[in-house]
JSON list of C-alpha atoms in Angstrom, two decimals:
[
{"chain": "T", "resi": 15, "resn": "SER", "atom": "CA", "xyz": [102.06, 86.56, 33.68]},
{"chain": "T", "resi": 16, "resn": "ASN", "atom": "CA", "xyz": [104.37, 87.34, 37.11]},
{"chain": "T", "resi": 17, "resn": "SER", "atom": "CA", "xyz": [101.89, 86.35, 39.90]},
{"chain": "T", "resi": 18, "resn": "HIS", "atom": "CA", "xyz": [101.92, 82.60, 37.77]},
{"chain": "T", "resi": 19, "resn": "THR", "atom": "CA", "xyz": [105.78, 82.78, 37.80]},
{"chain": "T", "resi": 20, "resn": "ILE", "atom": "CA", "xyz": [105.80, 83.50, 41.43]},
{"chain": "T", "resi": 21, "resn": "SER", "atom": "CA", "xyz": [103.14, 80.35, 42.34]},
{"chain": "T", "resi": 22, "resn": "SER", "atom": "CA", "xyz": [105.09, 78.20, 39.99]},
{"chain": "T", "resi": 23, "resn": "SER", "atom": "CA", "xyz": [108.55, 79.17, 41.81]},
{"chain": "T", "resi": 24, "resn": "THR", "atom": "CA", "xyz": [107.39, 79.20, 45.30]},
{"chain": "T", "resi": 25, "resn": "SER", "atom": "CA", "xyz": [105.71, 75.59, 44.74]},
{"chain": "T", "resi": 26, "resn": "LEU", "atom": "CA", "xyz": [109.17, 74.44, 43.53]},
{"chain": "T", "resi": 27, "resn": "LEU", "atom": "CA", "xyz": [110.98, 75.88, 46.71]},
{"chain": "T", "resi": 28, "resn": "GLY", "atom": "CA", "xyz": [108.00, 74.30, 48.65]},
{"chain": "T", "resi": 29, "resn": "ILE", "atom": "CA", "xyz": [106.86, 77.93, 50.01]},
{"chain": "T", "resi": 30, "resn": "SER", "atom": "CA", "xyz": [103.50, 79.28, 50.24]},
{"chain": "T", "resi": 31, "resn": "SER", "atom": "CA", "xyz": [103.10, 82.08, 47.88]},
{"chain": "T", "resi": 32, "resn": "ALA", "atom": "CA", "xyz": [100.77, 83.29, 50.34]},
{"chain": "T", "resi": 33, "resn": "LEU", "atom": "CA", "xyz": [103.76, 84.63, 52.23]},
{"chain": "T", "resi": 34, "resn": "LEU", "atom": "CA", "xyz": [105.42, 86.78, 49.78]},
{"chain": "T", "resi": 35, "resn": "ARG", "atom": "CA", "xyz": [102.69, 89.05, 49.79]},
{"chain": "T", "resi": 36, "resn": "HIS", "atom": "CA", "xyz": [103.11, 90.94, 52.45]},
{"chain": "T", "resi": 37, "resn": "PRO", "atom": "CA", "xyz": [106.21, 90.52, 54.82]},
{"chain": "T", "resi": 38, "resn": "HIS", "atom": "CA", "xyz": [103.75, 90.57, 58.00]},
{"chain": "T", "resi": 39, "resn": "SER", "atom": "CA", "xyz": [100.48, 88.88, 56.69]},
{"chain": "T", "resi": 40, "resn": "GLY", "atom": "CA", "xyz": [98.35, 87.40, 59.59]},
{"chain": "T", "resi": 41, "resn": "VAL", "atom": "CA", "xyz": [101.10, 88.34, 62.22]},
{"chain": "T", "resi": 42, "resn": "ILE", "atom": "CA", "xyz": [98.83, 91.11, 64.35]},
{"chain": "T", "resi": 43, "resn": "ASP", "atom": "CA", "xyz": [95.69, 88.49, 63.62]},
{"chain": "T", "resi": 44, "resn": "ARG", "atom": "CA", "xyz": [97.75, 85.71, 64.95]},
{"chain": "T", "resi": 45, "resn": "GLU", "atom": "CA", "xyz": [98.71, 87.83, 68.28]},
{"chain": "T", "resi": 46, "resn": "ARG", "atom": "CA", "xyz": [95.38, 89.27, 68.83]},
{"chain": "T", "resi": 47, "resn": "GLU", "atom": "CA", "xyz": [93.89, 85.48, 68.45]},
{"chain": "T", "resi": 48, "resn": "ARG", "atom": "CA", "xyz": [96.65, 84.67, 70.52]},
{"chain": "T", "resi": 49, "resn": "ASP", "atom": "CA", "xyz": [95.46, 86.90, 73.43]},
{"chain": "T", "resi": 50, "resn": "ARG", "atom": "CA", "xyz": [91.78, 85.80, 73.18]},
{"chain": "T", "resi": 51, "resn": "GLU", "atom": "CA", "xyz": [92.92, 82.46, 74.19]},
{"chain": "T", "resi": 52, "resn": "THR", "atom": "CA", "xyz": [94.75, 83.05, 76.99]},
{"chain": "T", "resi": 53, "resn": "ILE", "atom": "CA", "xyz": [93.88, 80.48, 79.54]},
{"chain": "T", "resi": 54, "resn": "ILE", "atom": "CA", "xyz": [95.64, 82.65, 82.96]},
{"chain": "T", "resi": 55, "resn": "PRO", "atom": "CA", "xyz": [93.44, 85.55, 83.65]},
{"chain": "T", "resi": 56, "resn": "LYS", "atom": "CA", "xyz": [94.76, 88.63, 83.67]},
{"chain": "T", "resi": 57, "resn": "ILE", "atom": "CA", "xyz": [93.79, 89.30, 87.44]},
{"chain": "T", "resi": 58, "resn": "ILE", "atom": "CA", "xyz": [96.42, 90.18, 90.02]},
{"chain": "T", "resi": 59, "resn": "HIS", "atom": "CA", "xyz": [94.62, 89.50, 93.56]},
{"chain": "T", "resi": 60, "resn": "MET", "atom": "CA", "xyz": [96.46, 91.07, 96.75]},
{"chain": "T", "resi": 61, "resn": "ALA", "atom": "CA", "xyz": [95.53, 90.52, 100.23]},
{"chain": "T", "resi": 62, "resn": "TYR", "atom": "CA", "xyz": [96.64, 93.18, 103.30]},
{"chain": "T", "resi": 63, "resn": "VAL", "atom": "CA", "xyz": [95.39, 92.48, 106.85]},
{"chain": "T", "resi": 64, "resn": "PRO", "atom": "CA", "xyz": [96.85, 94.72, 109.13]},
{"chain": "T", "resi": 65, "resn": "LYS", "atom": "CA", "xyz": [98.14, 93.25, 112.54]},
{"chain": "T", "resi": 66, "resn": "ARG", "atom": "CA", "xyz": [95.65, 95.51, 114.42]},
{"chain": "T", "resi": 67, "resn": "LYS", "atom": "CA", "xyz": [91.92, 95.81, 113.29]},
{"chain": "T", "resi": 68, "resn": "GLY", "atom": "CA", "xyz": [91.71, 99.52, 112.11]},
{"chain": "T", "resi": 69, "resn": "ASP", "atom": "CA", "xyz": [95.20, 99.99, 111.03]},
{"chain": "T", "resi": 70, "resn": "ARG", "atom": "CA", "xyz": [95.33, 101.12, 107.14]},
{"chain": "T", "resi": 71, "resn": "MET", "atom": "CA", "xyz": [97.67, 99.83, 104.61]},
{"chain": "T", "resi": 72, "resn": "PRO", "atom": "CA", "xyz": [101.21, 101.30, 104.97]},
{"chain": "T", "resi": 73, "resn": "GLU", "atom": "CA", "xyz": [102.03, 104.13, 102.27]},
{"chain": "T", "resi": 74, "resn": "THR", "atom": "CA", "xyz": [104.73, 101.76, 100.47]},
{"chain": "T", "resi": 75, "resn": "PHE", "atom": "CA", "xyz": [101.77, 99.48, 99.98]},
{"chain": "T", "resi": 76, "resn": "HIS", "atom": "CA", "xyz": [99.50, 101.77, 98.32]},
{"chain": "T", "resi": 77, "resn": "HIS", "atom": "CA", "xyz": [102.22, 103.31, 96.00]},
{"chain": "T", "resi": 78, "resn": "GLY", "atom": "CA", "xyz": [103.60, 99.81, 94.69]},
{"chain": "T", "resi": 79, "resn": "LEU", "atom": "CA", "xyz": [99.89, 99.09, 93.72]},
{"chain": "T", "resi": 80, "resn": "GLU", "atom": "CA", "xyz": [99.00, 102.41, 92.27]},
{"chain": "T", "resi": 81, "resn": "SER", "atom": "CA", "xyz": [102.48, 101.96, 90.23]},
{"chain": "T", "resi": 82, "resn": "TRP", "atom": "CA", "xyz": [101.27, 98.05, 89.22]},
{"chain": "T", "resi": 83, "resn": "LYS", "atom": "CA", "xyz": [97.77, 99.70, 88.06]},
{"chain": "T", "resi": 84, "resn": "ARG", "atom": "CA", "xyz": [99.43, 102.54, 85.88]},
{"chain": "T", "resi": 85, "resn": "THR", "atom": "CA", "xyz": [102.02, 100.16, 84.27]},
{"chain": "T", "resi": 86, "resn": "GLN", "atom": "CA", "xyz": [100.00, 96.86, 84.00]},
{"chain": "T", "resi": 87, "resn": "LEU", "atom": "CA", "xyz": [97.37, 98.23, 81.50]},
{"chain": "T", "resi": 88, "resn": "GLY", "atom": "CA", "xyz": [94.83, 95.47, 81.03]},
{"chain": "T", "resi": 89, "resn": "TRP", "atom": "CA", "xyz": [95.17, 93.82, 84.29]},
{"chain": "T", "resi": 90, "resn": "ASP", "atom": "CA", "xyz": [92.20, 93.52, 86.54]},
{"chain": "T", "resi": 91, "resn": "PHE", "atom": "CA", "xyz": [93.71, 94.45, 90.21]},
{"chain": "T", "resi": 92, "resn": "ARG", "atom": "CA", "xyz": [91.20, 92.88, 93.29]},
{"chain": "T", "resi": 93, "resn": "GLN", "atom": "CA", "xyz": [92.22, 93.63, 96.85]},
{"chain": "T", "resi": 94, "resn": "TRP", "atom": "CA", "xyz": [91.04, 91.56, 99.36]},
{"chain": "T", "resi": 95, "resn": "SER", "atom": "CA", "xyz": [90.22, 92.08, 103.34]},
{"chain": "T", "resi": 96, "resn": "ALA", "atom": "CA", "xyz": [89.73, 89.47, 105.85]},
{"chain": "T", "resi": 97, "resn": "GLU", "atom": "CA", "xyz": [86.27, 90.07, 106.04]},
{"chain": "T", "resi": 98, "resn": "GLY", "atom": "CA", "xyz": [86.39, 89.67, 102.07]},
{"chain": "T", "resi": 99, "resn": "ASN", "atom": "CA", "xyz": [88.48, 86.49, 102.35]},
{"chain": "T", "resi": 100, "resn": "ARG", "atom": "CA", "xyz": [85.94, 84.53, 104.84]},
{"chain": "T", "resi": 101, "resn": "GLN", "atom": "CA", "xyz": [82.79, 85.72, 103.30]},
{"chain": "T", "resi": 102, "resn": "LEU", "atom": "CA", "xyz": [84.82, 84.09, 100.13]},
{"chain": "T", "resi": 103, "resn": "VAL", "atom": "CA", "xyz": [85.39, 80.52, 102.06]},
{"chain": "T", "resi": 104, "resn": "GLU", "atom": "CA", "xyz": [81.87, 80.95, 103.55]},
{"chain": "T", "resi": 105, "resn": "GLN", "atom": "CA", "xyz": [79.89, 81.21, 99.98]},
{"chain": "T", "resi": 106, "resn": "LEU", "atom": "CA", "xyz": [82.19, 78.59, 98.02]},
{"chain": "T", "resi": 107, "resn": "TYR", "atom": "CA", "xyz": [83.80, 76.62, 100.56]},
{"chain": "T", "resi": 108, "resn": "PRO", "atom": "CA", "xyz": [81.11, 76.09, 103.60]},
{"chain": "T", "resi": 109, "resn": "TRP", "atom": "CA", "xyz": [82.67, 72.85, 103.83]},
{"chain": "T", "resi": 110, "resn": "PHE", "atom": "CA", "xyz": [86.12, 74.19, 104.73]},
{"chain": "T", "resi": 111, "resn": "LEU", "atom": "CA", "xyz": [84.98, 77.12, 106.92]},
{"chain": "T", "resi": 112, "resn": "SER", "atom": "CA", "xyz": [85.43, 75.68, 110.47]},
{"chain": "T", "resi": 113, "resn": "THR", "atom": "CA", "xyz": [88.98, 74.76, 109.17]},
{"chain": "T", "resi": 114, "resn": "TYR", "atom": "CA", "xyz": [89.41, 78.38, 108.16]},
{"chain": "T", "resi": 115, "resn": "ASP", "atom": "CA", "xyz": [88.00, 79.49, 111.10]},
{"chain": "T", "resi": 116, "resn": "GLY", "atom": "CA", "xyz": [90.36, 77.54, 113.25]},
{"chain": "T", "resi": 117, "resn": "PHE", "atom": "CA", "xyz": [94.07, 78.71, 111.70]},
{"chain": "T", "resi": 118, "resn": "ASP", "atom": "CA", "xyz": [95.82, 80.49, 114.71]},
{"chain": "T", "resi": 119, "resn": "LYS", "atom": "CA", "xyz": [97.38, 83.12, 112.58]},
{"chain": "T", "resi": 120, "resn": "GLU", "atom": "CA", "xyz": [95.89, 85.38, 110.11]},
{"chain": "T", "resi": 121, "resn": "ILE", "atom": "CA", "xyz": [98.89, 84.33, 107.66]},
{"chain": "T", "resi": 122, "resn": "LYS", "atom": "CA", "xyz": [97.29, 81.30, 107.21]},
{"chain": "T", "resi": 123, "resn": "ARG", "atom": "CA", "xyz": [93.77, 82.53, 106.26]},
{"chain": "T", "resi": 124, "resn": "LEU", "atom": "CA", "xyz": [95.61, 84.54, 103.45]},
{"chain": "T", "resi": 125, "resn": "ASP", "atom": "CA", "xyz": [97.89, 81.67, 101.71]}
]
């Protein structure tokens, strides 16, 4: 039979006959599996802390963030505030809170 001929020929050449069934056999499944195994989560963290309390994020920053959201589908965007940053440290790293509160510049709390 034709199937037997393919198996015999491919065996002699060291080629798996499964590869000859369909040129893209398993490619999509391997890509989906690889996506599920991604080690780094698809999360973009953004922090904006104004120089003066109560100031709003500049329109150019807001525009950039909205552009990312439109183009980076499947990603989770998280915006952090000074209050949210401090709460995170207070809840998860209480041993570090006094050091965090002691930083002389706000930028040091963001990095």
